[in-house]
Coordinates of C-alpha atoms in Angstrom, one line a residue:
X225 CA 111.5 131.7 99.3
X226 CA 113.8 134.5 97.9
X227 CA 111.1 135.5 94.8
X228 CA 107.9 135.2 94.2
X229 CA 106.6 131.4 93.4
X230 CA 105.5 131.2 89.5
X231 CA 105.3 127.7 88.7
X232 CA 103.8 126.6 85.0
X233 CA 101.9 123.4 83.5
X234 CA 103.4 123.6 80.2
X235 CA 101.5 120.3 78.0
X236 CA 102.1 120.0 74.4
X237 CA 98.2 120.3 72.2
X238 CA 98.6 117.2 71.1
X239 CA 95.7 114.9 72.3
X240 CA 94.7 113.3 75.5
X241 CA 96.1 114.6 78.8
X242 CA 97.7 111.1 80.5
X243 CA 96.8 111.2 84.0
X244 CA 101.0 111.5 84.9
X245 CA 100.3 114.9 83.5
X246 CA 97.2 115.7 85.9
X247 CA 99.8 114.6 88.1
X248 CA 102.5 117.3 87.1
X249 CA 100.0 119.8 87.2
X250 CA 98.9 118.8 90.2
X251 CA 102.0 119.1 92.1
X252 CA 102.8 122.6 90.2
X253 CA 99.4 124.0 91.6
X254 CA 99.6 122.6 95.1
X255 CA 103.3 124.3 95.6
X256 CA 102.4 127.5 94.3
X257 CA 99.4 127.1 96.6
X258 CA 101.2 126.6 99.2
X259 CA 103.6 129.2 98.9
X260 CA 101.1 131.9 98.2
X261 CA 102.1 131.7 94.6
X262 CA 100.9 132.0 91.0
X263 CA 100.3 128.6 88.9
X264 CA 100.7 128.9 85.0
X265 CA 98.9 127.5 81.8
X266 CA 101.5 127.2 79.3
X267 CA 100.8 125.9 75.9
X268 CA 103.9 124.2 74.2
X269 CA 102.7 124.4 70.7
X270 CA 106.0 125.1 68.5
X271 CA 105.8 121.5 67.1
X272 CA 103.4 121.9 64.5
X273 CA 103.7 118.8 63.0
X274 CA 101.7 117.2 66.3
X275 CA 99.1 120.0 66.7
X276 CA 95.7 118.4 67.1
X277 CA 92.6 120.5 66.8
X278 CA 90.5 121.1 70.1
X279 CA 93.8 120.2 72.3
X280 CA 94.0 122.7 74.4
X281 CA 90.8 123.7 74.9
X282 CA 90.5 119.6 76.4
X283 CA 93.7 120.8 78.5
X284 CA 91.9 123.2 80.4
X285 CA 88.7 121.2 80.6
X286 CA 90.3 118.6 82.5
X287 CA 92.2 121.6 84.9
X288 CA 88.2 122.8 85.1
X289 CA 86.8 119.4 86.1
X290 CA 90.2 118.6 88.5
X291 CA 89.7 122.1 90.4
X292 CA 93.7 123.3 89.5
X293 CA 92.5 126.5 87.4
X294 CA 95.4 128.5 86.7
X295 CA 96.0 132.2 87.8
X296 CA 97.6 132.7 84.1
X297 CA 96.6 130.7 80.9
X298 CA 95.9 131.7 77.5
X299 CA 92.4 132.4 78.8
X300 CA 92.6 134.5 81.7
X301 CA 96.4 136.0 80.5
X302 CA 98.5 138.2 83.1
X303 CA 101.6 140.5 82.2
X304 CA 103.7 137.7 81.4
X305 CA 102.1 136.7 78.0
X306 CA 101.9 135.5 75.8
X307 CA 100.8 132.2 76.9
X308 CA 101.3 129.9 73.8
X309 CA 104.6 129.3 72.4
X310 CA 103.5 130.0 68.7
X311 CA 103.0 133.4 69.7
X312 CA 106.4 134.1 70.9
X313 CA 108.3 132.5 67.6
X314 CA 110.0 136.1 66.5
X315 CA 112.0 136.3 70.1
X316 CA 113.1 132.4 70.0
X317 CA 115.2 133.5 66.5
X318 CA 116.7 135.8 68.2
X319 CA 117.8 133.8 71.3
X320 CA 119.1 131.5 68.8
X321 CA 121.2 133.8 66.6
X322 CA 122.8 135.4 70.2
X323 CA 124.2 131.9 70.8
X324 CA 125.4 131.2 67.6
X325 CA 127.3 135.1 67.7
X326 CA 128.9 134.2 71.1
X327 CA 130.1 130.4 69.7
X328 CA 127.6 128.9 72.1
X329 CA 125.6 127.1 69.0
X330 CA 125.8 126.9 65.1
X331 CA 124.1 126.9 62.0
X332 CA 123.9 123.0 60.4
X333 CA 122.6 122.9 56.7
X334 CA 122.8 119.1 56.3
X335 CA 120.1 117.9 54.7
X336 CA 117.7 114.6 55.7
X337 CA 119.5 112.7 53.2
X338 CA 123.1 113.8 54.3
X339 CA 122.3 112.8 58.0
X340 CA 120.5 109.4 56.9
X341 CA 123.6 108.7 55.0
X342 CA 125.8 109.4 58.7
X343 CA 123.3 106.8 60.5
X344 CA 123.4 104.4 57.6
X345 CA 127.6 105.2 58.2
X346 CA 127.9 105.2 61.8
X347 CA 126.5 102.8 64.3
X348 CA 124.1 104.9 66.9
X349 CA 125.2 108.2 65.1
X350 CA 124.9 111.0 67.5
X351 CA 125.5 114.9 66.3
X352 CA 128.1 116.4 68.7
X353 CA 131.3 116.2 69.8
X354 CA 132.9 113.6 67.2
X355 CA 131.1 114.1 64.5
X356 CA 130.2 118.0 64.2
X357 CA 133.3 118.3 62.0
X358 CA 132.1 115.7 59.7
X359 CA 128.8 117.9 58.7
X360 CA 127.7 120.5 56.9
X361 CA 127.7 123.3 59.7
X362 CA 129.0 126.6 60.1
X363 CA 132.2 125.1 61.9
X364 CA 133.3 123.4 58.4
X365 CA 132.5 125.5 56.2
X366 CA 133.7 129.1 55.8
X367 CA 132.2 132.2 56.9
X368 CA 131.5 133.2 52.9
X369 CA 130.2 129.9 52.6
X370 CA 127.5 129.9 55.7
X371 CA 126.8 134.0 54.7
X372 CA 126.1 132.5 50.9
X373 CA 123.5 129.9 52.7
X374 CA 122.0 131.9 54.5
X375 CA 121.3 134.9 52.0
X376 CA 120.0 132.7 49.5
X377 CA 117.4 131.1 52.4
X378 CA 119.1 127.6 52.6
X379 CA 117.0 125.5 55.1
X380 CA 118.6 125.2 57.7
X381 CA 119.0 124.4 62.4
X382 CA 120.6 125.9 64.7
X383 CA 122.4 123.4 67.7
X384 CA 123.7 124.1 70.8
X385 CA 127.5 123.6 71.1
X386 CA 128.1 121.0 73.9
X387 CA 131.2 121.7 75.7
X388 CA 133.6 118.8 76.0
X389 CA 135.2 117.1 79.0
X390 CA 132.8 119.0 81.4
X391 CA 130.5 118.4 84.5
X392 CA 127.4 119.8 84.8
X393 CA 126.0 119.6 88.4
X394 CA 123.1 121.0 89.9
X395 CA 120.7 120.8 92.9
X396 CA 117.5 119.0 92.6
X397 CA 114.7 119.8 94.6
X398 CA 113.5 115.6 95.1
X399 CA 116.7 114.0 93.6
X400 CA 119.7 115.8 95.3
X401 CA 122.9 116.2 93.6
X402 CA 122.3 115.4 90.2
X403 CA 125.8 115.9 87.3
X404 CA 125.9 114.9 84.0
X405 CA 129.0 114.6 81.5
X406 CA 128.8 117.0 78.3
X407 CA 130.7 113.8 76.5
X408 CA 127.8 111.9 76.6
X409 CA 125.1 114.7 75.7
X410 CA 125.1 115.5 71.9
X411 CA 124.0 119.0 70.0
X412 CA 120.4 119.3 69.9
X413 CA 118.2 121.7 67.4
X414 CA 117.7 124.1 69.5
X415 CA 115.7 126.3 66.1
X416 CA 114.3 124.0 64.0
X417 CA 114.2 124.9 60.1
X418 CA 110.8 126.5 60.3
X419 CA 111.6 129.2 62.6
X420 CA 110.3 127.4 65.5
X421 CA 112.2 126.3 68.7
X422 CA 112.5 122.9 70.0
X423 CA 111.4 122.5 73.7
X424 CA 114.8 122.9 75.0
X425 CA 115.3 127.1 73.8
X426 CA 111.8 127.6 73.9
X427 CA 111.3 126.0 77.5
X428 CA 114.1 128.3 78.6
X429 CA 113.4 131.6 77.1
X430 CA 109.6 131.3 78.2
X431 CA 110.8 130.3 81.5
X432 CA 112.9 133.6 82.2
X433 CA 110.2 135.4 79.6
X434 CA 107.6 134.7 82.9
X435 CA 109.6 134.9 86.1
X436 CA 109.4 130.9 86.8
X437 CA 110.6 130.4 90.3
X438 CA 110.3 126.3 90.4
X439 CA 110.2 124.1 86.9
X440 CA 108.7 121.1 88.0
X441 CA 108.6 117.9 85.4
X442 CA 108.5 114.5 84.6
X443 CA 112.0 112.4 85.1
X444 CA 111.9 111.1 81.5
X445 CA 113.2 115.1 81.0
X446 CA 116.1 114.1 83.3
X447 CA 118.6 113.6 80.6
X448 CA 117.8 116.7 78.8
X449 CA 118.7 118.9 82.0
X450 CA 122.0 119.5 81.1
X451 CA 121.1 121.4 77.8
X452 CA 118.5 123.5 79.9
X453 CA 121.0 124.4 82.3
X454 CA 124.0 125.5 79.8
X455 CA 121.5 127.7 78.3
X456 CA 120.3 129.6 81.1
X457 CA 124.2 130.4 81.8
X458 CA 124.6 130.9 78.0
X459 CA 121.9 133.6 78.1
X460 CA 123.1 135.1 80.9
X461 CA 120.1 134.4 83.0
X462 CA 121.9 131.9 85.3
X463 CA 121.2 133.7 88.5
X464 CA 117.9 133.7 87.3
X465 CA 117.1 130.0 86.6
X466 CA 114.6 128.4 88.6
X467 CA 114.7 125.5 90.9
X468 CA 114.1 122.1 89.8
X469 CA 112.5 119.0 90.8
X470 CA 112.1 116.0 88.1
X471 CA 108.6 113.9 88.9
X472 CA 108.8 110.1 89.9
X473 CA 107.1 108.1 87.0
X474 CA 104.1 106.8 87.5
X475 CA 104.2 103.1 86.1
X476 CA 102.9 100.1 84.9
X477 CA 100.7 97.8 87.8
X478 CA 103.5 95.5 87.5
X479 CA 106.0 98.1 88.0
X480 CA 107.7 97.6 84.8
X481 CA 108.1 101.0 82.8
X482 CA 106.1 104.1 82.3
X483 CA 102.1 103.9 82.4
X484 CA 101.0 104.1 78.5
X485 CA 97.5 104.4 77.0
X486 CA 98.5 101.1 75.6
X487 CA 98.5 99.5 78.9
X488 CA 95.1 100.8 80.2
X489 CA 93.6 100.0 77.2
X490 CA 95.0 96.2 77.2
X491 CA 94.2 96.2 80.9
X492 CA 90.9 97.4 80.7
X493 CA 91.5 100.9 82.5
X494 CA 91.7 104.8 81.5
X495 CA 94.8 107.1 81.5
X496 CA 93.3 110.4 80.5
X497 CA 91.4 112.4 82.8
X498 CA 88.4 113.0 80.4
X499 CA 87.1 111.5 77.3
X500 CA 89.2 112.6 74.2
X501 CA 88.0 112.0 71.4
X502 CA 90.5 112.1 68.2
X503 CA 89.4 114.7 65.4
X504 CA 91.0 112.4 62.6
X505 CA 90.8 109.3 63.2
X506 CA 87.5 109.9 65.3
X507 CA 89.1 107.3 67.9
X508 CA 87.5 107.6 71.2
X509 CA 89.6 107.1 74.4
X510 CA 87.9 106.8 77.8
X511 CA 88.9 108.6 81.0
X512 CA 87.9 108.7 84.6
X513 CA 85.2 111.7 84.7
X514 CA 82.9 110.1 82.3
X515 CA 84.0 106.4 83.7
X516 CA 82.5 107.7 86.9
X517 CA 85.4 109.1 89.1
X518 CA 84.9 112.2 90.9
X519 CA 86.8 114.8 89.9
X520 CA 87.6 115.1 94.5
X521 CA 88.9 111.0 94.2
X522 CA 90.9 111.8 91.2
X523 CA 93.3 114.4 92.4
X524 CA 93.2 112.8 95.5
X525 CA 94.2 109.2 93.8
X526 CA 96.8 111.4 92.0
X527 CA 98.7 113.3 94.6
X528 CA 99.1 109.7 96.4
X529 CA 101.0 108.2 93.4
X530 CA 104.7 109.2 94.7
X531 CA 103.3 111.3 97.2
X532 CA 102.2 110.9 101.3
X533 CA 102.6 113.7 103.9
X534 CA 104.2 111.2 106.5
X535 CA 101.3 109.8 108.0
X536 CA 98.6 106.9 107.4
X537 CA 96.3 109.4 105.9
X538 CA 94.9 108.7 102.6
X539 CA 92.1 110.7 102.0
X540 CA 92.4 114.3 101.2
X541 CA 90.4 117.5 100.2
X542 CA 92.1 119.7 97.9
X543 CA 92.6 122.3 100.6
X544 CA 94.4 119.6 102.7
X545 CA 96.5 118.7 100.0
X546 CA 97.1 122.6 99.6
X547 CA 98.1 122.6 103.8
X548 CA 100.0 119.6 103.7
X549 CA 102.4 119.5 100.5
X550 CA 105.6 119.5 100.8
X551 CA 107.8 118.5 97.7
X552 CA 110.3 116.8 100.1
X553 CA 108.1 114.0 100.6
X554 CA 107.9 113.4 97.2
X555 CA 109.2 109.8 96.4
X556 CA 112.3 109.5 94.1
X557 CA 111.1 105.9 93.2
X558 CA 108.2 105.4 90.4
X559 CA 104.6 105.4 91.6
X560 CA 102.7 102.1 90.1
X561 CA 99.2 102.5 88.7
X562 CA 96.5 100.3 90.5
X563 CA 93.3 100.9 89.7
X564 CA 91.8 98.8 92.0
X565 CA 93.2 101.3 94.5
X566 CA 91.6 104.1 92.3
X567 CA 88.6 102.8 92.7
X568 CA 88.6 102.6 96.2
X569 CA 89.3 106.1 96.2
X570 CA 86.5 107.0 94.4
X571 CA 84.1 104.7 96.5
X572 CA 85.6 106.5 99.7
X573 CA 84.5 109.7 98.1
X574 CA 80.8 108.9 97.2
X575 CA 80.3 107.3 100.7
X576 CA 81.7 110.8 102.4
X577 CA 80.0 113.6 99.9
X578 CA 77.0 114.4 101.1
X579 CA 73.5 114.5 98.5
X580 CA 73.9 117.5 97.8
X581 CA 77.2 117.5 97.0
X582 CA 76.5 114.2 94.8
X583 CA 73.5 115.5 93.1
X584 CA 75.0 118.0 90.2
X585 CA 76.9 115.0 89.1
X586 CA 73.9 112.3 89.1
X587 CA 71.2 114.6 87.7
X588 CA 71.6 113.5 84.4
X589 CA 72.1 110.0 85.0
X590 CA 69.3 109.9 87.0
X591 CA 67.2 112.0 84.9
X592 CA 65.9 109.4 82.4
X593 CA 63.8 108.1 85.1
X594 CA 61.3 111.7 84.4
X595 CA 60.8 114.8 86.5
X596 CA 62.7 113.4 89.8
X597 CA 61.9 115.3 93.5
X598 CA 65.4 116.7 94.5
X599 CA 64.3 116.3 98.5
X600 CA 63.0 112.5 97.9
X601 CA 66.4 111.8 95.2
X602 CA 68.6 113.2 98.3
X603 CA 67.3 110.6 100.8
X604 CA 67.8 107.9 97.7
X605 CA 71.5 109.1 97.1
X606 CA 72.1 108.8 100.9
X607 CA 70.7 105.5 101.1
X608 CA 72.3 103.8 98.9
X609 CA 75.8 106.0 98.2
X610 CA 77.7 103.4 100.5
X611 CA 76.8 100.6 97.5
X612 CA 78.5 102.6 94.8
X613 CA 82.3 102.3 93.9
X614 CA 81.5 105.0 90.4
X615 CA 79.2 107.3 89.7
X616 CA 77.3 105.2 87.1
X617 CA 76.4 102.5 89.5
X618 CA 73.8 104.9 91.0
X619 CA 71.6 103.9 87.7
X620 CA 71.4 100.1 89.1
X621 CA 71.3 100.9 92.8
X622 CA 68.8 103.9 92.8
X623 CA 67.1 103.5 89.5
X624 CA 64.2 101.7 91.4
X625 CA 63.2 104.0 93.1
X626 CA 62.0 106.5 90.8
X627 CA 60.4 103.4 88.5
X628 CA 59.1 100.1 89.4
X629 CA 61.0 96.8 88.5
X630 CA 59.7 95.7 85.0
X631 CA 61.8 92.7 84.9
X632 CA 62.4 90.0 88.5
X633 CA 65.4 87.6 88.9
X634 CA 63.3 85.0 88.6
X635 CA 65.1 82.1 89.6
X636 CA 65.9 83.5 93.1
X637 CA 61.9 83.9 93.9
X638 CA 59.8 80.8 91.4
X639 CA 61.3 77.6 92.3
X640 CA 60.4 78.3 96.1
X641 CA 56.9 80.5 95.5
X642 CA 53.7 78.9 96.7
X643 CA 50.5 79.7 97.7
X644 CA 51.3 80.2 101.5
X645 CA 53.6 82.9 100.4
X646 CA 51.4 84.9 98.4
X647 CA 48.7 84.8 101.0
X648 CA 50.9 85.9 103.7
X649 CA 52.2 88.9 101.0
X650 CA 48.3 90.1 100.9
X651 CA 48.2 90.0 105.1
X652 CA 51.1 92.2 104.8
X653 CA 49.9 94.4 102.6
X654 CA 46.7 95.3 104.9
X655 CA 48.9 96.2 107.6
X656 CA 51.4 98.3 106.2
X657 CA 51.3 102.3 106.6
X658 CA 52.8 105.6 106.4
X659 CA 53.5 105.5 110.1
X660 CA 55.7 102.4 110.0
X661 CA 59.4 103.6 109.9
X662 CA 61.9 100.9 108.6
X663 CA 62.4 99.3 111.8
X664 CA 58.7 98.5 112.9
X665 CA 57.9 97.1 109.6
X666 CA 60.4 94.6 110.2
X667 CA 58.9 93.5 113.1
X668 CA 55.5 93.2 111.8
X669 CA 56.6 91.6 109.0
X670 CA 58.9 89.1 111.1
X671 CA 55.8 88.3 113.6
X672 CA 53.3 88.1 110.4
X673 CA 55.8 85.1 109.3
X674 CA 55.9 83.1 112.7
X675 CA 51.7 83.9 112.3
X676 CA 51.7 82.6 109.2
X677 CA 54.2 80.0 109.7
X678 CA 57.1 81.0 107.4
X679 CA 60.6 81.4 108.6
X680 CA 61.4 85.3 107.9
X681 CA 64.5 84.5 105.5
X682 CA 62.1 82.7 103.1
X683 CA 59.9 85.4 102.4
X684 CA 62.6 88.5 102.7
X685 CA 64.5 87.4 99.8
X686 CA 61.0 87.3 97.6
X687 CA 59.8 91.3 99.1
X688 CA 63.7 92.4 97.7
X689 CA 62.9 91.3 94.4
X690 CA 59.6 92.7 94.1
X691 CA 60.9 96.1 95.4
X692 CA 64.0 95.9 93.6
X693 CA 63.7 93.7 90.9
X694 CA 67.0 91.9 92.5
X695 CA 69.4 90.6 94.8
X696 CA 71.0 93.7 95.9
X697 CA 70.0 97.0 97.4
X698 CA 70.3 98.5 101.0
X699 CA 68.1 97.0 103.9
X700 CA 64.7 95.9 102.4
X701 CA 62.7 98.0 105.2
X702 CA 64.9 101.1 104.5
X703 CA 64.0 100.7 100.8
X704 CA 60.2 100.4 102.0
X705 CA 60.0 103.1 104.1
X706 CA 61.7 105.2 101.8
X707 CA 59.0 104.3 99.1
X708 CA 56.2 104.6 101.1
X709 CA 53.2 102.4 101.8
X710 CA 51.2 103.2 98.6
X711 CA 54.5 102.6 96.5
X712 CA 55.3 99.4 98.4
X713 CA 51.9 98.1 98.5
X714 CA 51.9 98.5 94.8
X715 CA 54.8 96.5 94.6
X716 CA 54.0 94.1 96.3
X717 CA 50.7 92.8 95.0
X718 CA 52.3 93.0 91.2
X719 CA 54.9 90.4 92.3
X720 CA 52.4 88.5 93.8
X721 CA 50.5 88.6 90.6
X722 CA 53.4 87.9 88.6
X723 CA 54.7 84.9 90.8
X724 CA 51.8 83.5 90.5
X725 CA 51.4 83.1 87.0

């Protein structure tokens, strides 16, 4: 690297964070990481029009809970600040007017009607090349004229003058050679009539405002490269201009377009990273944290989406991913969505944390059960972690533990119950202890049986239901031993009781 790497995460306040921008982010902090460089919160707030209330503080919630916390946000600021664009919207002007001085860009005073009346005129009507002389701009009118709109506080944009009959070219850092024809590109606002910049000056002048070595970004920003890039040499900052790399989508299961929120809510899936509720409409979208996902399975499930390292490994701390990155094995194709596949990563994760690790993440969950015995809810989580694909399956597969069945699954215990089954129950009640481990009651149980003349699958299925309430759980003698004689005991002759009746 010839500079220092400063890389940014630069969202827009304007609701939920899609889980292709967790992925951006992402990729940002695990190249700086990697490179012993600095990763950026930017906040791209000049559109005011989309503001939403509480946005950014959900922003960098969802960095907290994914482990990517910036060296330099809003929050913890550097020397590069400031770290919203709202707060930077006297130096944009400025910019601007430069351009417009040099015959880079021009003042347009059309008004919304005037450039409804060109769409209504002109099939596909695009602002540039063909049809800036057309307008109201300060290349048709005179230089009294613009002064006279200006002085009396006409509203008004400024665009960027696209060259014609050019090629811009440029290196980029997954795509290659990448060139564009100014023909095709038209003049976008670059300050819009509020005094605030569009994304494509204010991306640039924050850009060179904050040293940014590498601008990493989704490919639907692609097309607007060519703008970017006339800009930085329009400036004068050209030698300066960061390196670029434009993100594979991530898309649709089927493959077919861009992963919405539509989709995961027609599908039955999140797209956000954390619950966002909407202040207005008071709308609630789900994501993965509160769906269950570990925050460790999420960033891993993320950096695989267009992603891999070159091998068959799949499963990754965040310090691996840190070791391992490399933005040349980024894919140039789109990554699809499969949640299925998501899950599996967050099942992977629960079976490989430890309790401990598990434990500030099920405490609340578990927690409705009373006052709960961290050492005795370890053992639980360790027993039964292998059964859970989320977080919230925990309440089914360990809730019984900490309180006795209240309801059975009658039908897989009453039409097969008789007498001969509840007296062998009480026998195995008597000899049951404290000293049995898992594997010895088994034995006694399976010998009390042949005794008792009962094969041992009939009367397993009935002690799993009066333990568990159910069909489902970890080995029956595990669960025993883990709840003790006294507990089991207990258990036991309440089912028989209730079996009976």
């Amino acid at each position: 690297m010839n500079r220092p790497v400063r890389v940014r995460f630069a969202p827009s306040p304007t609701g939920g964070l899609h889980l292709g921008g967790v992925r951006t982010a992402l990729f940002n902090y695990l190249f700086a990481k990697k490179h012993e460089g600095k990763f950026i919160l930017r906040i791209e707030d000049t559109d005011q029009t989309r503001f939403v209330e509480g946005a950014e503080e959900y922003i960098a919630s969802c960095l907290n809970w994914c482990g990517l916390n910036p060296d330099e946000s809003p929050e913890n600021p550097g020397s590069f600040g400031p770290y919203r664009q709202s707060e930077r919207k006297s130096s944009y002007r400025k910019y601007a007017e430069q351009l417009v001085k040099d015959g880079f860009a021009y003042y347009a005073f059309d008004t919304p009607e005037e450039l409804n009346e060109k769409r209504n005129e002109i099939a596909n009507f695009l602002y540039g090349q063909k049809t800036r002389m057309q307008m109201r701009n300060s290349l048709t009118l005179t230089e009294t004229e613009v002064d006279e709109l200006l002085n009396s506080g006409t509203p008004h944009v400024i665009r960027i003058k696209m060259p014609t009959d050019e090629q811009i070219s440029f290196n980029d850092m997954i795509r290659g050679h990448v060139s564009f024809d100014t023909n095709l590109v038209d003049d976008k606002v670059l300050l819009k009539a509020d005094g605030m910049p569009t994304y494509h000056l204010a991306v640039v002048v924050d850009d060179k405002a904050m040293e940014i070595s590498h601008a990493f970004r989704g490919e639907e920003w692609l097309p607007s490269a060519p703008i970017h890039l006339l800009l930085w040499k329009y400036l004068g900052w050209q030698n300066e201009m960061p390196e670029w790399a434009h993100l594979p989508l991530i898309l649709k299961p089927d493959g077919n377009g861009k992963l919405s929120k539509r989709d995961g809510d027609r599908l039955g899936f999140p797209v956000y990273a954390m619950n966002w509720t909407d202040p207005k409409t008071g709308d609630l979208t789900k994501g993965f944290k509160e769906l269950g996902f570990m925050p460790e399975a999420f960033v891993n499930m993320l950096a695989m989406l267009g992603w891999n390292d070159g091998t068959d490994t799949e499963i990754f701390t965040l310090e691996q991913l840190m070791a391992s990155f490399s933005i040349e094995r980024i894919s140039k194709a789109g990554a699809k969505f499969d949640f299925e596949k998501a899950k599996w990563f967050n099942h992977e994760w629960i079976k490989r944390s430890s309790a401990q690790n598990l434990w500030p993440q099920l405490q609340s969950l578990l927690s409705e059960y009373g006052a709960i015995n961290n050492e005795f809810a370890f053992k639980v989580i360790d027993l039964v972690k292998d059964r859970c694909t989320l977080l919230g399956d925990f309440a089914v597969q360990a809730g019984y533990f900490f309180s006795a069945p209240q309801v059975y699954d009658e039908q897989a215990v009453k039409p097969k119950w008789n007498t001969e089954k509840a007296v062998f129950f009480e026998a195995f009640c008597k000899v049951i202890n404290d000293d049995l481990n898992a594997q010895e009651a088994e034995s006694l149980f399976k010998e009390l049986a042949e005794k008792y003349q009962l094969k041992a699958g009939e009367v397993m299925l009935p002690l799993r239901v009066m333990l568990v309430g159910g069909k489902f759980g970890p080995g029956v003698f595990d669960i025993a031993q883990l709840l003790g004689a006294t507990e089991t005991i207990s258990r036991i002759r309440k089912g028989i009781a209730h079996f009976n009746t």
